[in-house]
Every structure is written in structure tokens, then in C-alpha cells.
PDB file of C-alpha atoms in Angstrom:
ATOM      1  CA  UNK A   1       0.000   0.000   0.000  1.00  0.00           C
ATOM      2  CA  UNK A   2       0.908   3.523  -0.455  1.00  0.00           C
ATOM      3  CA  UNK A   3      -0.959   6.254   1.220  1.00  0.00           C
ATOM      4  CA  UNK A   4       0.088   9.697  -0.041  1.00  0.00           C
ATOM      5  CA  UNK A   5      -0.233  13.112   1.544  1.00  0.00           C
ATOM      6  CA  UNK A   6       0.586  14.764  -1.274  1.00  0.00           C
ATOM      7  CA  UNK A   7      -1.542  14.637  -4.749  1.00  0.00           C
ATOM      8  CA  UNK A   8       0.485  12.910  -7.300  1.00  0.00           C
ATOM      9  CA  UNK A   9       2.685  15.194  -9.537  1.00  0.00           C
ATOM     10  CA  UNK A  10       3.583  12.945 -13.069  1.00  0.00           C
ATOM     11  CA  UNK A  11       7.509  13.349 -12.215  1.00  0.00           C
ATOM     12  CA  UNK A  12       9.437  10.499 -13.542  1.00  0.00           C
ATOM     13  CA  UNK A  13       9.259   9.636  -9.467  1.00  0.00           C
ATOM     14  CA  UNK A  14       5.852   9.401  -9.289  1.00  0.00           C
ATOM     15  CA  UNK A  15       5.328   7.386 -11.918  1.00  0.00           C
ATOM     16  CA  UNK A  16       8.481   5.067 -11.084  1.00  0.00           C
ATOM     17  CA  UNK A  17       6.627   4.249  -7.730  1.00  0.00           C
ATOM     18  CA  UNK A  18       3.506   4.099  -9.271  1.00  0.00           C
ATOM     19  CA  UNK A  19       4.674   1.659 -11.792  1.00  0.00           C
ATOM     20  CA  UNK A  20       5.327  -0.989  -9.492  1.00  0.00           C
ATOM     21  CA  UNK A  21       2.403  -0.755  -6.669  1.00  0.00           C
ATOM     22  CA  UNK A  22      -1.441  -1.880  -8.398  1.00  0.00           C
ATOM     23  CA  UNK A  23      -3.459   1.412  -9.043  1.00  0.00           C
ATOM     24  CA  UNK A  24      -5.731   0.049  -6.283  1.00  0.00           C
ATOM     25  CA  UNK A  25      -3.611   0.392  -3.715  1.00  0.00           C
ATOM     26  CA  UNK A  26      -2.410   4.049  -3.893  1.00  0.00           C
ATOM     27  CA  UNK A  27      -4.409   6.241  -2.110  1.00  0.00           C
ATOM     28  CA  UNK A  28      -4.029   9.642  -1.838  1.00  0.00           C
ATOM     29  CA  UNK A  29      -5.145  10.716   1.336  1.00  0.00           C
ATOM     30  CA  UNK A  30      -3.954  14.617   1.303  1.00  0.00           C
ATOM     31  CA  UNK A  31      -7.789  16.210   1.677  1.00  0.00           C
ATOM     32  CA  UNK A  32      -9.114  13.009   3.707  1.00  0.00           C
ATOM     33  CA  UNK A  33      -9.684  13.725   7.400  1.00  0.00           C
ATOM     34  CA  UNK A  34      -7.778  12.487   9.574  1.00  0.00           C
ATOM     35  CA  UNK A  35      -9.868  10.293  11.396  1.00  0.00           C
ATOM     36  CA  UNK A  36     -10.963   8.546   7.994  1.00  0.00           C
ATOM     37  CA  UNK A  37      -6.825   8.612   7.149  1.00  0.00           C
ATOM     38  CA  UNK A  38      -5.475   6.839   9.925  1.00  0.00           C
ATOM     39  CA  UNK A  39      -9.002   3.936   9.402  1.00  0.00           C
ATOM     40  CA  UNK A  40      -7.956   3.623   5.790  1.00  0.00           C
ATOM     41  CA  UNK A  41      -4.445   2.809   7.022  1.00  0.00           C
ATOM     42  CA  UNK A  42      -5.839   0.345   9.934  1.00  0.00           C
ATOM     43  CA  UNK A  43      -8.223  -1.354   7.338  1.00  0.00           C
ATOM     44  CA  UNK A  44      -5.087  -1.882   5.211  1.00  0.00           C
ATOM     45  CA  UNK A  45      -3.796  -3.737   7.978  1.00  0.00           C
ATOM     46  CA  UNK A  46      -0.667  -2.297   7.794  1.00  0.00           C
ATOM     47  CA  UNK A  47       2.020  -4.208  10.217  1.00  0.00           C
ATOM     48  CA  UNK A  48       4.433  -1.240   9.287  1.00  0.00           C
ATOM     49  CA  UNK A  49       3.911   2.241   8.453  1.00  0.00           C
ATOM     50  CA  UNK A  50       6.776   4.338   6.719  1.00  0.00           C
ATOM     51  CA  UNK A  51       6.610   7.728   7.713  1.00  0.00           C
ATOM     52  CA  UNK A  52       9.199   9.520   4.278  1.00  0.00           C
ATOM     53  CA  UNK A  53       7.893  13.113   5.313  1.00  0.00           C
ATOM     54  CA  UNK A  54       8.556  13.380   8.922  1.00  0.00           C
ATOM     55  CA  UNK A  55       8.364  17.367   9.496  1.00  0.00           C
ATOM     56  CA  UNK A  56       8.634  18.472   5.829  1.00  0.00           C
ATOM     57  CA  UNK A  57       5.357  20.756   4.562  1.00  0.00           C
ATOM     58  CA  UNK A  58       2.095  19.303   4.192  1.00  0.00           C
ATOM     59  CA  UNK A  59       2.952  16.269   6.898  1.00  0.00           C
ATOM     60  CA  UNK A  60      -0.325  15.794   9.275  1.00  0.00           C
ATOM     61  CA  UNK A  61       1.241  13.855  12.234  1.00  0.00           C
ATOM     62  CA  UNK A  62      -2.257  13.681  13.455  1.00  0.00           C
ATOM     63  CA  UNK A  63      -2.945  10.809  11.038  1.00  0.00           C
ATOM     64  CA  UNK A  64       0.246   9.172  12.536  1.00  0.00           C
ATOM     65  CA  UNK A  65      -0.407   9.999  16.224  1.00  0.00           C
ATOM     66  CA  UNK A  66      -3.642   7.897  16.055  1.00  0.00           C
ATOM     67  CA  UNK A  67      -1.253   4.941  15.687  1.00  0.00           C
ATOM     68  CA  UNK A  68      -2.996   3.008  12.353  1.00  0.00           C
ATOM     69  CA  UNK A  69      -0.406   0.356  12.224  1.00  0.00           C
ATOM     70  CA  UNK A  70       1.275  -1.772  14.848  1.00  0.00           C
ATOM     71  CA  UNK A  71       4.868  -0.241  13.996  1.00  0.00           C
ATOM     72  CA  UNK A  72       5.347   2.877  12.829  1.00  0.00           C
ATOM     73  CA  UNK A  73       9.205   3.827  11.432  1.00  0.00           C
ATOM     74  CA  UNK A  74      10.777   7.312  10.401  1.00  0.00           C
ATOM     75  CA  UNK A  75      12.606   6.826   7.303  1.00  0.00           C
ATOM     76  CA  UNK A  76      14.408  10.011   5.115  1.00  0.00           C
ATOM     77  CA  UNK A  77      12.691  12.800   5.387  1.00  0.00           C
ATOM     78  CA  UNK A  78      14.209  13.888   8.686  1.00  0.00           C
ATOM     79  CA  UNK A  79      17.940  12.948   9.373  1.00  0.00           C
ATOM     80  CA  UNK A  80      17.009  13.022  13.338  1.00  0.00           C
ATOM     81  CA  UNK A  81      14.520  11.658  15.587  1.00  0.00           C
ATOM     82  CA  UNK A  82      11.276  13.458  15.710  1.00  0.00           C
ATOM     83  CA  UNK A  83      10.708  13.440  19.029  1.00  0.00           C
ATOM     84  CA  UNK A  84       7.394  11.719  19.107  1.00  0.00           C
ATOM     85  CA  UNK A  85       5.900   9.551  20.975  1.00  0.00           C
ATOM     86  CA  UNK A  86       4.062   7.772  18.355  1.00  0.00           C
ATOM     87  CA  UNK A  87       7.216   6.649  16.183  1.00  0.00           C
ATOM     88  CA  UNK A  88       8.281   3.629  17.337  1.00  0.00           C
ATOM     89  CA  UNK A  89      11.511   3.362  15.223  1.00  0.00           C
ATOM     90  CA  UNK A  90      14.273   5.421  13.464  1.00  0.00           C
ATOM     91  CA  UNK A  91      15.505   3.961  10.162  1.00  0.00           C
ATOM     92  CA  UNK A  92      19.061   5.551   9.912  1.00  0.00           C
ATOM     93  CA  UNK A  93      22.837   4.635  10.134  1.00  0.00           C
ATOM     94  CA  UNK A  94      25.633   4.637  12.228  1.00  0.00           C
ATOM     95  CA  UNK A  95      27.170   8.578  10.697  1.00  0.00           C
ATOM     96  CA  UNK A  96      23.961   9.732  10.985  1.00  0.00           C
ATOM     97  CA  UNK A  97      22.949   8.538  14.346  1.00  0.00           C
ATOM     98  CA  UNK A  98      25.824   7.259  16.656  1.00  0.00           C
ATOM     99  CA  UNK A  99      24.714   4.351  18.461  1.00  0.00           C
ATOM    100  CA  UNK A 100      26.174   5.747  21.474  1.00  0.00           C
ATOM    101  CA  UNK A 101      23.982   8.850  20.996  1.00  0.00           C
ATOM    102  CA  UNK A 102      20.765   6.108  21.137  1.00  0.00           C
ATOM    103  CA  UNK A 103      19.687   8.130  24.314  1.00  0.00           C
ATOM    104  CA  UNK A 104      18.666  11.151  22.253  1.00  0.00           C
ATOM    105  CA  UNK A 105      16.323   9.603  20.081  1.00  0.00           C
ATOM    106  CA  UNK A 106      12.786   8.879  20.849  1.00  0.00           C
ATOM    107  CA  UNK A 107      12.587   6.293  18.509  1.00  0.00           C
ATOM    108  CA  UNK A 108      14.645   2.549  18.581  1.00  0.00           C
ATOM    109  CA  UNK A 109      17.689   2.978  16.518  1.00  0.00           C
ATOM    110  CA  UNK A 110      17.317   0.471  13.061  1.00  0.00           C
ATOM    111  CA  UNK A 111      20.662   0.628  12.254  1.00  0.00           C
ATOM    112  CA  UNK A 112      21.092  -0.134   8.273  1.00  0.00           C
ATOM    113  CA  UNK A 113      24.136  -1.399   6.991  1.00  0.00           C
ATOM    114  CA  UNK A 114      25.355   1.105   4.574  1.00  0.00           C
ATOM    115  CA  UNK A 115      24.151   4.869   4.576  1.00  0.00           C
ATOM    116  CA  UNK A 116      20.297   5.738   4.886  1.00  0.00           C
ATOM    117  CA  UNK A 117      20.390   8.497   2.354  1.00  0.00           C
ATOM    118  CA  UNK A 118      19.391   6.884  -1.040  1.00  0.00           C
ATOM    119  CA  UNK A 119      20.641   9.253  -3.722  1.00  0.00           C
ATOM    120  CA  UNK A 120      20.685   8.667  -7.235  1.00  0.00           C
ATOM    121  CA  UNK A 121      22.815   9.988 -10.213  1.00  0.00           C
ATOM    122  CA  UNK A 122      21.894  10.680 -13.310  1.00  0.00           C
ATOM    123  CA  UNK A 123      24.532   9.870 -15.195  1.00  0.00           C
ATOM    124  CA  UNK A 124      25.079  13.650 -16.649  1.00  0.00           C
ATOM    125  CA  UNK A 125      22.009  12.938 -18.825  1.00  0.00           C
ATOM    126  CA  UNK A 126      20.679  16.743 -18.945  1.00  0.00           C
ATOM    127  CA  UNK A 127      16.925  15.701 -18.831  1.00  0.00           C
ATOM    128  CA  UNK A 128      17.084  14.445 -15.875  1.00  0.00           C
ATOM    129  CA  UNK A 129      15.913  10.741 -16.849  1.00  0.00           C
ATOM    130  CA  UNK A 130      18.995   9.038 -16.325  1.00  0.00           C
ATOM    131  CA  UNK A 131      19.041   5.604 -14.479  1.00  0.00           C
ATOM    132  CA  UNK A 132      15.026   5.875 -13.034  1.00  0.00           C
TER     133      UNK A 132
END
């Protein structure tokens, strides 16, 4: 599944991810109130919810703080914890978050084995469409 708070734009990213989740099961959810969010999510049965935006514009951590899915993980969006109570996991590295600095973080450290950032090049191709 793939619950989006933002409407989708036609960018070459957009319709990557698109390309490879059924129609059916991307739901936009940016104008759907938040009670009726976070029950779309639940009904989903989602075991784990990726949180990408963390505290970028246009987030509504209300949807999040009604807990629709038995884990709930930060991933990218923010390269620190976010200080809520209703994240139950961090997914980062060891640059980025020191496990001796574990104590800072509100969430559980998931430590990934290379760095958390995914990045991609585009091989100098001046559209823009390189490798995607």
C-alpha cells in the first residue's frame, strides 16, 4: 500500500513508484480527514507504516499519532529523531545517528548497513531521466 499526503505530480518519481504498486492500492489521502486517514491505514492492515515526510510541509502527524499500524518507522525525510511519541523506530545509520547517541532519540535505533540516504545519479544525462 501507499498512502500519499501529497496529490500525485507525473515526475518520472511518481510514476516510477507508481509503476510498481497496483493502481488500487495508492491512495491519496492529502484532503481526507484524519480520522478517515489513519481507518484507511488500519483497514489496510498495515504491520508497518513508513513515515518519508517526517516534518517536511504538508505532513499531518495527526494521522500518525492515532497509531494506524502496529509499527510505525521514520525513514528520510528527517535525518534526526522526531521526538514523538508515536514513532516507534528510526531507520538511519551509524554517521547519521551514533549508536552511542541512542539516548537522544525517541525512537529505537534500526541501524542499516550502509548509509540511509538513497541518492541517485543521473549519469550527466541533462533531462534528468537518467538511471530511473
Amino acid at each position: 500500500w501507499f498512502f500519499s499526503l501529497a496529490k500525485g505530480d507525473g515526475s518520472r518519481y511518481w510514476r516510477r513508484l507508481t509503476s510498481v504498486i497496483p493502481a488500487h492500492r495508492v491512495v491519496d489521502i492529502s484532503t481526507t480527514a484524519i480520522e478517515v486517514a489513519a481507518r484507511l491505514i488500519n483497514e489496510a492492515q498495515a504491520h508497518v507504516l513508513v513515515d518519508l515526510d517526517a516534518w517536511m510541509k504538508g505532513r499531518r502527524p495527526e494521522i500518525i499519532a492515532l497509531r494506524p499500524a502496529i509499527e510505525q518507522v521514520l525513514f528520510l525525510g528527517f535525518p534526526g529523531s522526531s521526538g514523538a511519541p508515536y514513532m516507534d523506530h528510526i531507520a538511519t545509520d551509524r554517521i547519521v545517528s551514533p549508536p552511542e547517541l541512542r539516548s537522544l532519540y525517541s525512537e529505537a535505533l534500526l541501524l542499516l548497513p550502509g548509509p540511509y540516504q538513497v541518492n541517485e545519479y543521473n549519469g550527466g544525462d541533462p533531462q534528468g531521466e537518467g538511471a530511473l
